[in-house]
Coordinates of C-alpha atoms in Angstrom, one line a residue:
M17 CA 25.9 -46.1 2.4
L18 CA 22.2 -46.5 3.4
K19 CA 22.2 -43.1 5.2
R20 CA 23.6 -41.5 2.1
V21 CA 20.9 -42.9 -0.1
L22 CA 18.2 -41.9 2.3
K23 CA 19.7 -38.4 2.5
L24 CA 19.6 -38.1 -1.3
M25 CA 16.0 -39.4 -1.4
A26 CA 14.9 -36.9 1.2
I27 CA 16.5 -33.9 -0.5
S28 CA 15.0 -35.0 -3.8
A29 CA 11.5 -35.2 -2.2
V30 CA 11.9 -31.7 -0.8
L31 CA 13.0 -30.2 -4.1
T32 CA 10.2 -32.0 -6.0
L33 CA 7.5 -30.8 -3.6
A34 CA 8.8 -27.3 -3.5
L35 CA 8.8 -27.1 -7.3
N36 CA 5.3 -28.6 -7.5
L37 CA 3.9 -26.2 -4.9
G38 CA 5.5 -23.2 -6.7
T39 CA 4.1 -24.3 -10.0
S40 CA 0.6 -24.8 -8.6
V41 CA 0.5 -21.4 -6.9
F42 CA 1.8 -19.7 -10.0
A43 CA -0.7 -21.4 -12.2
D44 CA -3.6 -20.6 -9.9
S45 CA -2.6 -16.9 -9.7
N46 CA -2.5 -16.6 -13.5
S47 CA -5.5 -18.7 -14.4
N48 CA -7.6 -15.8 -15.4
D49 CA -5.6 -12.8 -16.7
E50 CA -8.0 -11.4 -19.2
E51 CA -8.6 -7.7 -18.8
V52 CA -12.3 -6.9 -18.1
I53 CA -13.6 -3.3 -18.4
D54 CA -16.0 -2.1 -15.7
E55 CA -18.5 -0.2 -17.7
Q56 CA -19.8 1.6 -14.7
Y57 CA -16.5 3.4 -13.9
G58 CA -14.9 3.3 -17.3
L59 CA -11.4 2.3 -18.2
P60 CA -8.7 1.9 -15.5
I61 CA -6.4 4.9 -15.5
V62 CA -2.6 4.4 -15.7
V63 CA -0.4 7.3 -14.8
Y64 CA 3.3 7.3 -15.9
G65 CA 6.0 9.4 -14.3
E66 CA 7.3 12.1 -16.7
A67 CA 11.0 11.1 -16.2
L68 CA 10.5 7.6 -17.5
S69 CA 12.4 6.8 -20.7
P70 CA 10.5 5.0 -23.5
S71 CA 12.0 1.6 -22.5
Q72 CA 11.2 2.3 -18.8
K73 CA 7.6 3.2 -19.7
E74 CA 7.2 -0.1 -21.5
E75 CA 8.6 -1.9 -18.5
V76 CA 6.1 -0.1 -16.2
R77 CA 3.3 -0.9 -18.6
S78 CA 4.2 -4.5 -18.3
L79 CA 4.6 -4.4 -14.5
L80 CA 1.1 -2.9 -14.2
G81 CA -0.4 -5.6 -16.3
V82 CA -1.3 -3.4 -19.3
K83 CA -1.5 -5.9 -22.1
D84 CA -3.7 -3.9 -24.3
P85 CA -3.3 -0.1 -24.0
S86 CA -6.7 0.4 -25.6
K87 CA -8.3 -1.1 -22.5
V88 CA -6.8 1.6 -20.1
K89 CA -6.6 5.4 -20.1
E90 CA -3.0 6.5 -20.1
I91 CA -1.8 9.9 -18.8
T92 CA 1.5 11.4 -17.7
V93 CA 2.2 13.1 -14.4
T94 CA 4.6 16.1 -14.6
G95 CA 6.4 18.5 -12.3
D96 CA 3.6 21.0 -12.9
D97 CA 1.2 18.5 -11.4
L98 CA 3.4 18.3 -8.4
V99 CA 2.9 22.0 -7.9
T100 CA -0.8 21.8 -8.5
Y101 CA -1.6 19.0 -6.0
I102 CA 1.0 19.2 -3.3
K103 CA 2.9 22.5 -3.9
G104 CA 6.0 20.5 -4.7
D105 CA 9.1 21.3 -6.8
R106 CA 8.2 21.3 -10.5
H107 CA 11.8 20.3 -11.4
S108 CA 11.5 17.0 -9.5
N109 CA 12.0 13.8 -11.5
M110 CA 8.8 11.7 -11.6
Y111 CA 9.4 8.0 -11.9
S112 CA 6.7 6.5 -9.7
S113 CA 3.7 5.3 -11.7
A114 CA 0.3 3.9 -10.8
K115 CA -2.8 2.1 -12.1
I116 CA -6.1 3.0 -10.6
T117 CA -9.2 0.8 -11.0
R118 CA -12.3 2.2 -9.3
K119 CA -14.7 -0.2 -7.5
D120 CA -18.2 -0.1 -6.1
S121 CA -18.9 1.8 -2.9
G122 CA -18.1 -0.2 0.2
E123 CA -15.5 -2.5 -1.5
G124 CA -12.7 -0.6 0.2
L125 CA -9.3 0.6 -0.8
V126 CA -6.7 -2.0 -1.9
I127 CA -3.0 -0.9 -2.3
K128 CA -0.5 -3.1 -4.2
Q129 CA 3.1 -2.2 -4.6
V130 CA 4.1 -4.1 -7.7
T131 CA 7.8 -3.2 -7.2
P132 CA 8.1 -3.0 -3.4
E133 CA 11.9 -3.4 -3.8
N134 CA 12.0 0.0 -5.6
I135 CA 9.6 1.9 -3.3
T136 CA 12.0 2.7 -0.4
E137 CA 10.0 4.8 2.1
V138 CA 6.3 4.4 1.6
T139 CA 4.4 1.3 2.6
N140 CA 0.9 0.1 1.5
E141 CA -0.6 1.3 4.8
M142 CA 1.0 4.7 4.4
Y143 CA -0.4 5.1 0.9
G144 CA -3.8 3.9 2.2
N145 CA -3.9 6.4 5.0
A146 CA -2.9 9.3 2.8
L147 CA -5.3 8.4 0.0
L148 CA -8.2 8.1 2.4
T149 CA -7.3 11.5 3.8
A150 CA -7.3 12.9 0.2
G151 CA -10.8 11.4 -0.4
I152 CA -9.9 8.4 -2.5
Q153 CA -11.9 5.3 -1.6
D154 CA -13.2 2.1 -3.1
A155 CA -10.4 1.4 -5.6
V156 CA -7.5 -0.9 -6.4
V157 CA -4.3 1.2 -6.6
E158 CA -1.2 -0.5 -8.0
V159 CA 2.2 1.4 -7.7
A160 CA 5.3 0.6 -9.7
S161 CA 8.7 2.1 -10.5
P162 CA 11.6 0.7 -12.6
V163 CA 14.2 2.5 -10.4
K164 CA 14.5 3.0 -6.7
V165 CA 12.4 6.0 -5.5
T166 CA 10.9 7.1 -2.2
G167 CA 7.4 6.6 -3.6
H168 CA 6.0 10.0 -2.7
S169 CA 5.3 11.2 -6.2
A170 CA 3.0 8.3 -6.9
L171 CA 0.4 10.1 -4.8
V172 CA 0.4 13.0 -7.3
G173 CA -0.2 10.6 -10.2
I174 CA -3.1 9.0 -8.4
Y175 CA -4.6 12.5 -7.7
K176 CA -4.3 13.4 -11.4
A177 CA -5.9 10.1 -12.4
Y178 CA -9.0 11.1 -10.3
D179 CA -9.2 14.5 -11.8
A180 CA -8.9 13.0 -15.3
G181 CA -11.9 10.9 -14.6
E182 CA -15.5 12.1 -15.0
G183 CA -16.7 14.1 -12.0
A184 CA -14.0 12.6 -9.7
G185 CA -12.0 15.7 -9.0
L186 CA -10.4 16.0 -5.5
D187 CA -10.3 18.8 -2.9
K188 CA -6.9 20.4 -3.2
D189 CA -6.9 21.2 0.5
R190 CA -7.3 17.5 1.3
T191 CA -4.6 16.4 -1.1
E192 CA -2.1 18.9 0.4
V193 CA -2.9 17.6 3.9
A194 CA -2.7 14.0 2.7
N195 CA 0.8 14.8 1.3
E196 CA 1.8 16.3 4.7
E197 CA 0.6 13.1 6.3
L198 CA 2.7 11.0 4.1
N199 CA 5.8 13.1 4.6
L200 CA 5.3 13.1 8.3
A201 CA 4.8 9.3 8.3
T202 CA 8.0 8.6 6.4
D203 CA 10.0 11.1 8.5
L204 CA 8.8 9.5 11.7
A205 CA 9.6 6.0 10.4
K206 CA 13.3 7.1 10.2
K207 CA 13.4 8.0 13.8
E208 CA 15.3 5.7 16.2
G209 CA 13.0 3.1 17.8
L210 CA 10.2 3.5 15.2
D211 CA 9.5 1.6 12.1
Q212 CA 7.0 1.9 9.2
D213 CA 4.5 -0.5 10.6
K214 CA 4.5 1.3 14.0
V215 CA 4.0 4.7 12.4
S216 CA 1.1 3.4 10.2
E217 CA -0.5 1.8 13.3
L218 CA -0.2 5.1 15.2
L219 CA -1.8 7.2 12.4
T220 CA -4.6 4.6 12.0
E221 CA -5.4 4.4 15.7
I222 CA -5.5 8.2 16.0
K223 CA -8.0 8.3 13.1
K224 CA -10.1 5.7 14.7
E225 CA -10.2 7.5 18.0
I226 CA -11.1 10.8 16.3
A227 CA -14.0 8.9 14.6
A228 CA -15.1 7.6 18.0
Q229 CA -14.7 10.8 20.0
N230 CA -15.3 13.5 17.4
P231 CA -13.1 16.1 19.1
A232 CA -14.4 19.7 19.0
T233 CA -11.1 21.5 19.8
K234 CA -7.4 21.3 19.2
E235 CA -6.9 20.4 22.9
E236 CA -9.1 17.4 22.4
V237 CA -7.1 16.3 19.3
A238 CA -3.9 16.7 21.4
Q239 CA -5.4 14.5 24.1
I240 CA -6.2 11.7 21.5
V241 CA -2.7 11.9 20.1
D242 CA -1.2 11.6 23.6
E243 CA -3.4 8.7 24.5
Q244 CA -2.4 6.8 21.4
L245 CA 1.3 7.5 21.8
K246 CA 1.1 6.1 25.4
A247 CA -1.1 3.1 24.3
L248 CA 1.4 2.1 21.6
G249 CA 4.5 2.9 23.8
I250 CA 5.9 5.4 21.3
Q251 CA 8.2 8.2 22.5
L252 CA 8.3 11.3 20.4
S253 CA 10.1 14.6 20.8
D254 CA 8.0 17.6 21.7
Q255 CA 8.5 18.9 18.1
D256 CA 7.3 15.6 16.4
R257 CA 4.4 15.4 18.8
Q258 CA 3.3 18.9 17.9
L259 CA 3.6 18.1 14.2
L260 CA 1.2 15.2 14.7
I261 CA -1.3 17.4 16.6
D262 CA -1.1 20.1 13.9
L263 CA -1.7 17.5 11.2
F264 CA -4.8 16.0 12.7
E265 CA -6.1 19.5 13.7
K266 CA -5.9 20.4 10.0
M267 CA -7.8 17.2 9.1
R268 CA -10.5 18.1 11.7
G269 CA -10.8 21.5 10.1
L270 CA -11.4 20.0 6.7
N271 CA -14.5 18.1 8.1
I272 CA -13.2 14.7 6.9
N273 CA -15.6 11.9 7.7
F274 CA -13.4 9.9 10.0
D275 CA -16.2 7.3 10.5
N276 CA -16.0 6.6 6.8
V277 CA -12.2 6.5 6.9
Q278 CA -12.3 4.1 9.8
S279 CA -14.5 1.6 7.9
Q280 CA -12.3 1.9 4.7
L281 CA -9.2 1.2 6.7
E282 CA -10.8 -1.9 8.1
N283 CA -11.8 -2.9 4.6
L284 CA -8.3 -2.3 3.4
S285 CA -6.9 -4.9 5.8
Q286 CA -9.6 -7.4 5.0
D287 CA -9.2 -7.0 1.2
I288 CA -5.5 -7.5 1.4
Q289 CA -6.0 -10.7 3.5
K290 CA -8.7 -11.9 1.1
R291 CA -6.5 -11.3 -1.9
I292 CA -3.7 -13.4 -0.4
E293 CA -6.1 -16.2 0.4
E294 CA -7.6 -16.2 -3.1
T295 CA -4.1 -16.3 -4.6
I296 CA -3.0 -19.3 -2.6
G297 CA -6.4 -21.0 -2.8
D298 CA -6.4 -21.9 0.9
P299 CA -6.3 -19.6 4.0
G300 CA -4.3 -22.3 5.8
F301 CA -2.0 -23.2 2.9
L302 CA 1.1 -21.4 4.1
Q303 CA 0.8 -22.8 7.6
K304 CA 0.3 -26.3 6.2
V305 CA 3.5 -25.9 4.1
S306 CA 5.4 -24.7 7.1
D307 CA 4.2 -27.6 9.2
F308 CA 5.1 -30.1 6.5
F309 CA 8.6 -28.9 6.1
K310 CA 9.1 -28.8 9.9
E311 CA 8.0 -32.4 10.1
L312 CA 10.2 -33.4 7.1
I313 CA 13.3 -31.8 8.6
N314 CA 12.6 -33.5 11.9
S315 CA 12.3 -36.8 10.0
I316 CA 15.6 -36.3 8.2
K317 CA 17.3 -35.4 11.4
S318 CA 16.0 -38.6 13.0
I319 CA 17.4 -40.6 10.1
F320 CA 20.9 -39.4 10.7
S321 CA 20.8 -39.2 14.5

């Protein structure tokens, strides 16, 4: 009888603590939800996929935190834009949508998938790599879709958002190469023995080495690719290896500032970690919670042993 009472008390304590923790975190993360307009860069731009129904558009508007449409600039991305920016199929259905909020120079690029369950192929790091290649820096980019999509078309919406801003047009050659990069990244992530994180790591490390070594020839680019494949223990077919070399050779030909890309990638990682810490209010919070529950479970086990 005593053991049963103690068991019920322990379970009750766990549930109460869990509920309190969840409520506390939720309250902290929503304590200041008022929209503030940055007068230096103008209104945030929200881009909606053309294929969205009226109800889906409202859902996306809510997902992207647009409470007052007058405080954002809303545009629609179409199949024609797909042709313009990445030479895609104008008949494609466009569901992926995005919100872009520009930040001061040096603040870095922060990617947030609001509906990660509906973006099936593209990770935050893949978006980050491609956007930096396209020339997009120092911004918060939020991506959402009400239905399951690969996530590729969100790039086109982001490109259009920058062209719709004042004096922020993008180089079409860079956007096309950025799209090639994203396509190659998602294709490689489908290969046996590779995953999305490994592919993102490979692309990032190659860029860092190009920044450090400043290769002058395609042969030197190939050497960097081979070095990073070996360092990360990644085996690719000759065809996929050549695709990587060709991609980075195109980037080299566009004179992309890889030193700047390197710093922005580092800022991306730091900003994501900082955002997580600010949300939970304590960098060691999750570890403390984990340790608490481990100790609690061990205590319960000792009661019934």
